[in-house]
Tab-separated table of C-alpha atoms in Angstrom:
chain	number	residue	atom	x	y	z
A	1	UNK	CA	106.086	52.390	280.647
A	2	UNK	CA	106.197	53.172	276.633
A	3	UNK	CA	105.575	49.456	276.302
A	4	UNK	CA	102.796	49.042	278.674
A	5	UNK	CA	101.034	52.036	276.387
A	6	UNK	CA	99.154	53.570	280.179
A	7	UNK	CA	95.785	55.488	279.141
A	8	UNK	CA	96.547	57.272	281.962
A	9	UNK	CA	99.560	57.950	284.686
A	10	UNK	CA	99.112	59.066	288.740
A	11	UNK	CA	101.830	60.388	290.396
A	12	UNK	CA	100.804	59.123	294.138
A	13	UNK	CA	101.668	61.212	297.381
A	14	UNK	CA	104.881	60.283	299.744
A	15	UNK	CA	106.381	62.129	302.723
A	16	UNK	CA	109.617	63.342	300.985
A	17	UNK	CA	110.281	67.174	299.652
A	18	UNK	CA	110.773	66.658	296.024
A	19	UNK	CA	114.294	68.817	296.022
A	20	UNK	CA	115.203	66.471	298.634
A	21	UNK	CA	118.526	64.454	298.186
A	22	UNK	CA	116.750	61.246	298.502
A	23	UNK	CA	113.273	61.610	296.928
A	24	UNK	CA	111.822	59.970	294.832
A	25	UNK	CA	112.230	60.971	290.876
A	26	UNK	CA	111.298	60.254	287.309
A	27	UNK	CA	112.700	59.909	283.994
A	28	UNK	CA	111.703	63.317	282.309
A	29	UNK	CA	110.870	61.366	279.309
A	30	UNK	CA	108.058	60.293	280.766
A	31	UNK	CA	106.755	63.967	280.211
A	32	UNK	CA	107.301	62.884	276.505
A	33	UNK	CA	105.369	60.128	276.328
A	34	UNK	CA	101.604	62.186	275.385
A	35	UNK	CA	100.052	60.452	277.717
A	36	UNK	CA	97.796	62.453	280.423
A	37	UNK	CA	99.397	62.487	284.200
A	38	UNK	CA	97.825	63.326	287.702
A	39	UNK	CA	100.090	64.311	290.154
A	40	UNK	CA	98.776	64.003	293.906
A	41	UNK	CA	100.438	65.848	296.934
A	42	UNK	CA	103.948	64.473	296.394
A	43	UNK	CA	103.489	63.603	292.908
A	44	UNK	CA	102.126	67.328	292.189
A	45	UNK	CA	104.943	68.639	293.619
A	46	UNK	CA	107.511	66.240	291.953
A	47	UNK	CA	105.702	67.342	288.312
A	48	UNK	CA	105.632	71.027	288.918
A	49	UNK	CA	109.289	70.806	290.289
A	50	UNK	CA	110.325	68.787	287.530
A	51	UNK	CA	108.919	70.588	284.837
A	52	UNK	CA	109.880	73.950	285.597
A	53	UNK	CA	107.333	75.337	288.886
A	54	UNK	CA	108.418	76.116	292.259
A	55	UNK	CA	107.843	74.277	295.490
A	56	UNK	CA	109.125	75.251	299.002
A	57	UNK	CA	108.227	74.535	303.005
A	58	UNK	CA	104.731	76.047	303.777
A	59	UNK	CA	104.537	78.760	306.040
A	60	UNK	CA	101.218	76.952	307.333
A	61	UNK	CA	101.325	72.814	307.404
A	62	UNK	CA	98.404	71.561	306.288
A	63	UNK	CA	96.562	68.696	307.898
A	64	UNK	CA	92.975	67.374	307.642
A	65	UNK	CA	89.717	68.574	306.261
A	66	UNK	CA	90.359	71.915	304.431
A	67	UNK	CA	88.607	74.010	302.226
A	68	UNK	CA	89.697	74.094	298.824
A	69	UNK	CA	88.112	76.889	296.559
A	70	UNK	CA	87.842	75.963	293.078
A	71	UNK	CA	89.212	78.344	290.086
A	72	UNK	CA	88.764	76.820	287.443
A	73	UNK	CA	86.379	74.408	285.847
A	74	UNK	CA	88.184	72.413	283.988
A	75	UNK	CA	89.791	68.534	283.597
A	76	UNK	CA	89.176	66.335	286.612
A	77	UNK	CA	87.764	69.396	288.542
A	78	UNK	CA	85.019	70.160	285.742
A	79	UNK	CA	81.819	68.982	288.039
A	80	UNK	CA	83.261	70.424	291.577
A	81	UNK	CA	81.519	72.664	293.919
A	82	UNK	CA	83.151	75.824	293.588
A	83	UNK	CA	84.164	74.972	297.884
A	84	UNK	CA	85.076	71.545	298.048
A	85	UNK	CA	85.880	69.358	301.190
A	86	UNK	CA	89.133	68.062	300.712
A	87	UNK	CA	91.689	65.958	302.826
A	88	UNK	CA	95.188	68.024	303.274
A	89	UNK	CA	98.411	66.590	304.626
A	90	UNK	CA	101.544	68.483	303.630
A	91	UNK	CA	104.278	70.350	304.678
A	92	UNK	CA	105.648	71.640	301.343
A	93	UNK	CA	103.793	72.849	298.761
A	94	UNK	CA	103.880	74.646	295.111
A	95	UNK	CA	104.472	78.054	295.388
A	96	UNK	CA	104.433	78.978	291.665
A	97	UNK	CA	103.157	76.019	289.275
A	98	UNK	CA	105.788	75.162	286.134
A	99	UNK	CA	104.962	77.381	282.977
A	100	UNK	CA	101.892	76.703	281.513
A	101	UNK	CA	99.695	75.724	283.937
A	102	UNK	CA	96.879	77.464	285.500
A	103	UNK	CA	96.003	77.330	289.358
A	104	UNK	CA	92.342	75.843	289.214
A	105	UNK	CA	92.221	75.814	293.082
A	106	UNK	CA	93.553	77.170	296.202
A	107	UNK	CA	93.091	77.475	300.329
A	108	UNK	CA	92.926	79.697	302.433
A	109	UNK	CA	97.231	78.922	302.963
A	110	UNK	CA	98.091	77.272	299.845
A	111	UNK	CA	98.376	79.096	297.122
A	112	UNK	CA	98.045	76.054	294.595
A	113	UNK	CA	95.731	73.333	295.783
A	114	UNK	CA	95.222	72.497	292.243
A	115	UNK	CA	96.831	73.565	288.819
A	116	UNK	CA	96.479	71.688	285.039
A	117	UNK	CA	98.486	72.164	282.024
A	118	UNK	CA	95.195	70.950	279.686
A	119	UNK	CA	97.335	71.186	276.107
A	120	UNK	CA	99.494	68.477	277.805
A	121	UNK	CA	97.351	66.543	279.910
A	122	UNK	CA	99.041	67.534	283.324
A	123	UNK	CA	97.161	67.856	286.031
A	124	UNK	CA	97.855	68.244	289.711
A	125	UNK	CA	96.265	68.171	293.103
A	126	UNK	CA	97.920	68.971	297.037
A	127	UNK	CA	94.908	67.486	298.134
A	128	UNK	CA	94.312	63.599	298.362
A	129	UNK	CA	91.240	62.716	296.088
A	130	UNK	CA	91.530	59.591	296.739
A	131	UNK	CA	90.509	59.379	300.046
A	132	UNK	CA	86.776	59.076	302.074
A	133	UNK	CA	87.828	62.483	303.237
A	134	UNK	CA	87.754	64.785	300.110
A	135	UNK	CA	83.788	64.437	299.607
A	136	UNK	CA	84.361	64.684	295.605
A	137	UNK	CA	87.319	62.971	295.290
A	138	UNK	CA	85.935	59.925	293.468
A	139	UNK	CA	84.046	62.135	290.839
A	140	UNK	CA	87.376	63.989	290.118
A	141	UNK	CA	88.893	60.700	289.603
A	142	UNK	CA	86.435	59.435	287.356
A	143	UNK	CA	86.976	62.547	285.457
A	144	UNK	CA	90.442	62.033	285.126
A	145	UNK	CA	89.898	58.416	284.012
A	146	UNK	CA	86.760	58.764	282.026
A	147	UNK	CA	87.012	62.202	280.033
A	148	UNK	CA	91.045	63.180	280.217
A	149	UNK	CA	92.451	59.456	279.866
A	150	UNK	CA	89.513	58.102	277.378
A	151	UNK	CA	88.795	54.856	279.522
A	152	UNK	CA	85.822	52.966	278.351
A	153	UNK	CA	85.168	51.484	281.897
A	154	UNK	CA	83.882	48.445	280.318
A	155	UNK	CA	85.792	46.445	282.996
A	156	UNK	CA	83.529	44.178	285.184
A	157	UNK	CA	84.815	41.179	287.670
A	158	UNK	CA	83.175	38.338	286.012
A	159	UNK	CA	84.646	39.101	282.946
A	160	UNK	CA	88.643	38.592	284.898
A	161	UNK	CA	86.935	35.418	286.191
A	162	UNK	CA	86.029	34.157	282.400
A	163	UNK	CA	89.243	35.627	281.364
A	164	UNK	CA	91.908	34.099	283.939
A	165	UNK	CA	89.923	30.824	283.243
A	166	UNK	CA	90.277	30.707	279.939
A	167	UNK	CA	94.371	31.817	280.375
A	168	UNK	CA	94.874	28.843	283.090
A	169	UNK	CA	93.076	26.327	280.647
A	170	UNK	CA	95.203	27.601	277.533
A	171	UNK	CA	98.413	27.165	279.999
A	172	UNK	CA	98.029	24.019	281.309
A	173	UNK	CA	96.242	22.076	278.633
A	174	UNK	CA	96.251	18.431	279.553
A	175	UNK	CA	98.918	18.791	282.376
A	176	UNK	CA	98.321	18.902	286.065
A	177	UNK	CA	98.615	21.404	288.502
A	178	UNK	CA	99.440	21.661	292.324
A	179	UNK	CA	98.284	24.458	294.128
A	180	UNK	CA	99.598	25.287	297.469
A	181	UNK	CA	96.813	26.627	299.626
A	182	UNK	CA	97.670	28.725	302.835
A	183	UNK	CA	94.182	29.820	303.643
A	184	UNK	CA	95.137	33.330	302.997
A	185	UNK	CA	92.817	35.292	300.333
A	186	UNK	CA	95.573	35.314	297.161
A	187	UNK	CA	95.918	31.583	297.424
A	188	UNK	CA	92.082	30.648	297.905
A	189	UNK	CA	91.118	32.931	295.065
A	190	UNK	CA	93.812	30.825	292.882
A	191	UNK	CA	92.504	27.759	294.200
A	192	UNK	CA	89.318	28.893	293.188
A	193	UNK	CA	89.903	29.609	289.486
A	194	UNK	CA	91.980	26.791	289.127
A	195	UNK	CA	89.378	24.430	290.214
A	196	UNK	CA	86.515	25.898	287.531
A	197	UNK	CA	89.090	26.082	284.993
């Protein structure tokens, strides 16, 4: 991961309890690497567990569209409604974020539906931004991506088209190539740019 040089890291969400024998886990270094992380569901958990919060079985599952009241305008929740729609599905949660982060939303039954550590870059979400379901969950990501991680978003599809064209014609050079084609999309899109290249 130091070698890739990430703007940005998520933590995605998973159905394991991160104290769970089995779970999945990180290399604490990654903590080290100044780089800003979101955590979501699972991966909110895992940070605040790892670094230092609590997280136990909630006394109320939650499941679905839920009202999340927003705290705290900062980071990726800076343009939110102060009640957001969001999309819920957990069992455990974090019942007292690591030290020095500050809850920036809650429900009615979780206590931390969102918490950031903005000296670090750490921020984390129970609910699932993104999904259709949590109305302002693409706007949260964008701010994650946009103002905490410094993307440029300068990114368009013609310009992988130019780009893998240019790679293929730079690889092959004179030689020939064959190119199995199973009808699927990976293959036709790879028979595709190898025939304009």
């Amino acid at each position: 991961i130091r070698e890739f040089d990430p703007k940005g890291i998520i933590f995605t969400g998973g159905p394991q309890s991160a104290y769970g024998e089995n779970a999945p886990s990180i290399d604490d270094g990654i903590f080290e690497l100044a780089v800003p992380i979101l955590g979501i569901c699972y991966g909110a958990q895992l940070m605040a567990y790892r670094l230092g919060g609590k997280i136990e079985s909630a006394p109320t599952s939650e499941y679905g569209r839920t009202e999340v009241e927003v705290d705290g305008k900062d980071g990726i929740l800076r343009t939110a409604d102060d009640v957001n729609v969001c999309w819920m599905s957990h069992t455990v949660y974090i019942a007292q974020p690591a030290p020095g982060f500050k809850i920036t939303a809650h429900t009615e039954v979780c206590p931390v539906a969102a918490a950031e550590n903005v000296e670090e870059n750490l921020y984390c979400v129970q609910f699932h931004p993104e999904v259709v379901h949590t109305v302002e969950g693409t706007k949260m990501l964008a701010n994650f991506v946009k103002d905490v991680c410094k993307c440029k978003c300068d990114w368009k599809m013609d310009s992988f088209v130019d780009t893998s064209i240019k790679e293929i014609r730079e690889k092959v050079g004179d030689g020939k190539v064959l190119c199995a084609l199973s009808g699927g999309v990976d293959s036709s899109v790879a028979a595709v740019l190898l025939s304009k290249a």
